[in-house]
Amino acid sequence: MTIQQLLPLGLAFIMLAVGIGLRVDDFKQIALRPRALLVGLSNQIVLLPLIGLALALLYTGPKEFAFGIMILAACPGGITSNLLSVLAGGNGALSVSMTAVTSLVSIITVPLILGLSQMILLEGNSEIYMPVNQVMAGIFLITGLPISIGMLLNAKYPSFCQKAQPKVRALATVIFALIVAGAFIANKDNIAQHFLDIGLFMVLLNIVTMSLGFYSARTCSSPPADSITISLECGLQNVALAIFIAINVMGDAKLMVPAIIYALTMNISAAALIWFIRRTFSTTPTTSTCK
């Protein structure tokens, strides 16, 4: 089987892994911590695409790569953001809430962002076809549905899911790494040819979004734990979803080049930012003062 055939199954399993760690009660965080969550969602759903669009407009290379930047910027945070948030001393509950909400609303936000991006970046150019209905259906099948199934399993078999969650999440992380590695190998010529020019834009996207996420949370007096979480959720995108949209929905391998390069650079820049935050601020999780 090719990566194009395996990718939907792998991505669905990754989102299932997110779902089995969620309960309906977890979404009470939305009511209990509305401002911190809204700051995070505003960064992820609004500011991130706007920053991506600014970089895409500045990019002078192939149109496919410029649009690929927007595919990446439109995708919500992935499973790795939850893990790294905890390791960095962030707020795990807030991270899970952000991932769950953005993953579910991505059924609407991703097609909307990509549709607007197509109008702005391509200016009527039909070389890159963006099937809105297929994007919505694809995202529902490989994000919304698996998360819902995972939550249903957790509701019916909570003890089993709690025991299985560490292994399932570990396997999901391995699958994510294999997806990125497979996509990298399949498209290594394009990556090698354009790594320097598009790579700089990917590093900028990561650093700017993570920094804005952190400091915007601090402006509403969020404790460092919440600020770290929002920063990581904004900077660690669902690269697997971006790859899926590029090759399975839109059928153009060039569109996934920015996402692959981002996957190779985001962990390095994220580690550097985490190191800076942990050295500068206390990272003991506390209750947010944002109400």
Coordinates of C-alpha atoms in Angstrom, one line a residue:
M1 CA 0.0 0.0 0.0
T2 CA 1.2 3.5 -0.8
I3 CA 1.3 6.4 1.7
Q4 CA -1.7 7.9 0.0
Q5 CA -3.7 4.8 0.9
L6 CA -2.3 4.4 4.4
L7 CA -2.5 8.1 5.4
P8 CA -6.3 8.3 6.1
L9 CA -6.1 5.2 8.3
G10 CA -3.1 6.5 10.2
L11 CA -4.5 10.0 10.7
A12 CA -7.9 8.5 11.8
F13 CA -6.1 6.4 14.4
I14 CA -4.2 9.5 15.6
M15 CA -7.5 11.4 16.1
L16 CA -9.0 8.3 17.8
A17 CA -6.1 8.4 20.2
V18 CA -7.1 12.0 21.0
G19 CA -10.7 11.0 21.5
I20 CA -10.2 8.2 24.0
G21 CA -8.5 10.7 26.3
L22 CA -11.5 12.9 26.3
R23 CA -14.7 13.0 28.3
V24 CA -17.7 15.2 28.1
D25 CA -16.7 16.6 31.5
D26 CA -13.4 17.8 30.0
F27 CA -15.3 20.3 28.0
K28 CA -16.4 22.0 31.2
Q29 CA -12.9 23.6 31.0
I30 CA -14.5 25.8 28.2
A31 CA -17.1 27.2 30.7
L32 CA -14.6 27.3 33.7
R33 CA -11.8 29.0 31.8
P34 CA -13.5 30.9 29.0
R35 CA -11.0 33.7 28.5
A36 CA -7.8 31.6 28.4
L37 CA -9.4 29.2 26.0
L38 CA -10.8 32.0 23.8
V39 CA -7.4 33.6 23.7
G40 CA -5.9 30.3 22.5
L41 CA -8.6 29.6 19.9
S42 CA -8.3 33.2 18.6
N43 CA -4.6 32.7 18.1
Q44 CA -5.0 29.3 16.5
I45 CA -8.1 30.0 14.3
V46 CA -7.6 33.6 13.4
L47 CA -4.0 34.9 14.0
L48 CA -2.2 31.8 12.7
P49 CA -3.9 31.8 9.3
L50 CA -3.4 35.6 9.0
I51 CA 0.4 35.2 9.8
G52 CA 0.5 32.3 7.3
L53 CA -1.2 34.5 4.7
A54 CA 1.3 37.3 5.2
L55 CA 4.2 34.9 4.7
A56 CA 2.5 33.3 1.7
L57 CA 2.1 36.7 0.1
L58 CA 5.8 37.5 0.7
Y59 CA 6.9 34.1 -0.7
T60 CA 8.0 34.5 -4.3
G61 CA 8.5 30.8 -5.1
P62 CA 6.0 28.3 -6.6
K63 CA 2.3 29.0 -6.1
E64 CA 1.9 25.4 -4.9
F65 CA 4.2 26.1 -1.9
A66 CA 2.5 29.4 -1.1
F67 CA -0.8 27.7 -1.0
G68 CA 0.8 24.8 1.0
I69 CA 1.7 27.3 3.7
M70 CA -2.0 28.1 4.0
I71 CA -3.0 24.4 4.2
L72 CA -0.6 24.0 7.1
A73 CA -1.7 27.3 8.8
A74 CA -5.4 26.2 8.5
C75 CA -4.8 22.9 10.2
P76 CA -5.3 22.7 14.0
G77 CA -2.8 21.6 16.6
G78 CA -2.0 17.9 16.6
I79 CA -1.5 15.2 19.2
T80 CA 2.2 16.1 19.8
S81 CA 1.1 19.5 21.2
N82 CA -0.7 17.7 24.1
L83 CA 2.4 15.7 25.0
L84 CA 4.9 18.5 24.7
S85 CA 2.6 20.8 26.7
V86 CA 2.7 18.5 29.6
L87 CA 6.4 17.9 29.3
A88 CA 7.0 21.7 29.2
G89 CA 4.9 22.2 32.4
G90 CA 1.9 23.5 30.6
N91 CA -1.8 23.0 31.4
G92 CA -2.7 19.6 30.1
A93 CA -6.5 20.1 30.4
L94 CA -6.4 23.4 28.5
S95 CA -4.2 21.7 25.8
V96 CA -6.7 18.8 25.4
S97 CA -9.6 21.2 25.2
M98 CA -8.0 23.4 22.5
T99 CA -7.1 20.3 20.5
A100 CA -10.5 18.8 20.8
V101 CA -12.4 22.1 19.9
T102 CA -10.1 23.0 17.0
S103 CA -10.2 19.5 15.6
L104 CA -14.0 19.5 15.6
V105 CA -14.5 23.0 14.2
S106 CA -11.8 22.3 11.5
I107 CA -14.6 20.7 9.5
I108 CA -15.7 24.3 8.9
T109 CA -12.7 26.5 9.4
V110 CA -10.2 24.6 7.2
P111 CA -12.4 24.8 4.0
L112 CA -13.2 28.4 4.8
I113 CA -9.6 29.5 5.3
L114 CA -8.4 27.6 2.2
G115 CA -11.3 29.0 0.1
L116 CA -10.4 32.5 1.0
S117 CA -6.7 31.8 0.5
Q118 CA -7.3 30.5 -3.0
M119 CA -9.1 33.7 -3.9
I120 CA -6.3 35.9 -2.5
L121 CA -3.2 33.9 -3.5
L122 CA -4.2 32.4 -6.8
E123 CA -6.4 35.2 -8.1
G124 CA -8.6 33.1 -10.2
N125 CA -5.8 30.7 -11.3
S126 CA -7.4 27.3 -11.7
E127 CA -4.1 25.3 -11.7
I128 CA -4.7 24.4 -8.1
Y129 CA -8.2 23.0 -7.5
M130 CA -9.7 23.2 -4.0
P131 CA -12.8 21.0 -3.7
V132 CA -14.6 22.5 -0.7
N133 CA -17.1 19.6 -0.3
Q134 CA -14.3 17.0 -0.4
V135 CA -12.2 18.9 2.1
M136 CA -15.2 19.1 4.5
A137 CA -16.0 15.4 4.0
G138 CA -12.4 14.3 4.4
I139 CA -11.8 16.2 7.6
F140 CA -15.0 14.9 9.1
L141 CA -14.1 11.3 8.3
I142 CA -10.6 11.5 9.6
T143 CA -10.9 13.9 12.5
G144 CA -14.5 14.5 13.7
L145 CA -15.7 10.9 13.4
P146 CA -12.6 9.2 15.0
I147 CA -12.6 11.7 17.9
S148 CA -16.4 11.1 18.5
I149 CA -15.8 7.3 18.4
G150 CA -12.9 7.7 20.9
M151 CA -15.1 9.7 23.3
L152 CA -17.8 7.1 23.0
L153 CA -15.4 4.3 23.8
N154 CA -14.1 6.3 26.8
A155 CA -17.7 6.9 28.0
K156 CA -18.5 3.2 27.8
Y157 CA -15.2 1.7 28.9
P158 CA -13.4 4.3 30.9
S159 CA -11.1 1.9 32.8
F160 CA -9.9 0.2 29.7
C161 CA -9.4 3.5 27.8
Q162 CA -7.4 4.9 30.8
K163 CA -5.1 1.9 30.8
A164 CA -4.8 1.8 27.0
Q165 CA -4.3 5.6 26.5
P166 CA -0.5 5.7 27.1
K167 CA 0.2 2.9 24.6
V168 CA -2.4 4.2 22.1
R169 CA -0.8 7.7 22.2
A170 CA 2.7 6.3 21.9
L171 CA 1.6 4.3 18.8
A172 CA -0.2 7.4 17.4
T173 CA 3.1 9.4 17.8
V174 CA 5.0 6.7 16.0
I175 CA 2.4 6.7 13.2
F176 CA 2.7 10.4 12.9
A177 CA 6.5 10.1 12.6
L178 CA 6.1 7.4 9.9
I179 CA 3.6 9.6 7.9
V180 CA 6.0 12.5 7.9
A181 CA 9.0 10.2 7.1
G182 CA 7.1 8.5 4.2
A183 CA 5.9 11.9 2.8
F184 CA 9.5 13.2 3.1
I185 CA 10.9 10.2 1.2
A186 CA 8.3 10.4 -1.5
N187 CA 8.9 14.1 -2.1
K188 CA 12.6 14.4 -1.2
D189 CA 13.6 15.9 -4.6
N190 CA 11.2 18.9 -4.2
I191 CA 12.3 19.3 -0.5
A192 CA 16.0 19.3 -1.3
Q193 CA 15.5 21.8 -4.1
H194 CA 13.4 24.3 -2.1
F195 CA 14.4 23.6 1.5
L196 CA 16.4 26.8 1.9
D197 CA 13.8 29.3 0.5
I198 CA 10.6 27.7 2.0
G199 CA 12.4 26.5 5.1
L200 CA 13.0 30.0 6.3
F201 CA 9.3 30.8 6.0
M202 CA 8.4 27.7 8.0
V203 CA 10.7 28.6 10.8
L204 CA 9.3 32.2 10.8
L205 CA 5.8 30.8 10.9
N206 CA 6.6 28.6 13.9
I207 CA 8.5 31.2 15.9
V208 CA 6.1 34.1 15.3
T209 CA 3.0 32.1 16.1
M210 CA 4.4 30.5 19.2
S211 CA 5.7 33.9 20.5
L212 CA 2.4 35.6 19.8
G213 CA 0.5 32.8 21.5
F214 CA 2.6 33.0 24.6
Y215 CA 2.6 36.8 25.0
S216 CA -1.1 37.3 24.1
A217 CA -2.0 34.8 26.9
R218 CA 0.3 36.8 29.3
T219 CA -1.6 40.0 28.5
C220 CA -4.7 38.6 30.1
S221 CA -2.8 37.5 33.2
S222 CA -2.8 33.9 32.4
P223 CA -0.3 31.9 34.5
P224 CA 2.8 30.6 32.7
A225 CA 1.3 27.1 32.4
D226 CA -1.6 28.4 30.3
S227 CA 0.7 30.6 28.3
I228 CA 3.0 27.7 27.4
T229 CA 0.0 25.6 26.4
I230 CA -1.4 28.2 24.1
S231 CA 2.1 28.9 22.6
L232 CA 2.6 25.2 21.8
E233 CA -0.9 24.6 20.5
C234 CA -0.4 27.5 18.1
G235 CA 3.1 26.4 16.9
L236 CA 2.7 22.6 16.7
Q237 CA 0.4 22.0 13.8
N238 CA -1.4 18.9 12.6
V239 CA 1.1 18.2 9.8
A240 CA -0.5 14.8 9.1
L241 CA -3.8 16.5 8.3
A242 CA -2.0 19.0 6.1
I243 CA -0.4 16.1 4.2
F244 CA -3.7 14.3 3.9
I245 CA -5.4 17.4 2.4
A246 CA -2.5 18.0 0.0
I247 CA -2.2 14.5 -1.5
N248 CA -5.5 12.7 -0.7
V249 CA -8.0 15.5 -1.2
M250 CA -6.3 17.9 -3.6
G251 CA -4.0 15.4 -5.3
D252 CA -0.9 17.6 -5.6
A253 CA 2.2 16.4 -3.8
K254 CA 3.9 19.8 -4.1
L255 CA 1.3 21.2 -1.7
M256 CA 2.6 19.1 1.2
V257 CA 6.3 20.3 0.9
P258 CA 5.8 23.2 3.4
A259 CA 4.1 20.9 5.9
I260 CA 6.9 18.3 5.7
I261 CA 9.6 21.0 6.2
Y262 CA 7.6 22.4 9.0
A263 CA 7.5 19.0 10.7
L264 CA 11.3 18.8 10.5
T265 CA 11.8 22.3 12.0
M266 CA 8.9 22.8 14.4
N267 CA 10.2 20.5 17.1
I268 CA 13.6 22.2 17.1
S269 CA 12.2 25.7 17.4
A270 CA 9.6 24.5 19.9
A271 CA 12.3 22.9 22.1
A272 CA 14.3 26.2 22.0
L273 CA 11.2 28.2 23.0
I274 CA 10.3 25.7 25.7
W275 CA 13.8 26.0 27.1
F276 CA 13.6 29.8 27.1
I277 CA 10.2 29.8 28.8
R278 CA 11.2 27.2 31.4
R279 CA 14.3 29.2 32.3
T280 CA 12.5 32.5 32.5
F281 CA 9.2 31.6 34.1
S282 CA 7.9 29.2 36.7
T283 CA 6.0 26.4 34.9
T284 CA 4.0 25.0 37.8
P285 CA 0.5 24.6 36.5
T286 CA -1.9 26.9 38.3
T287 CA -5.4 28.0 37.8
S288 CA -5.8 30.8 35.3
T289 CA -6.8 34.2 36.5
C290 CA -8.7 34.9 33.3
K291 CA -12.4 34.5 33.8

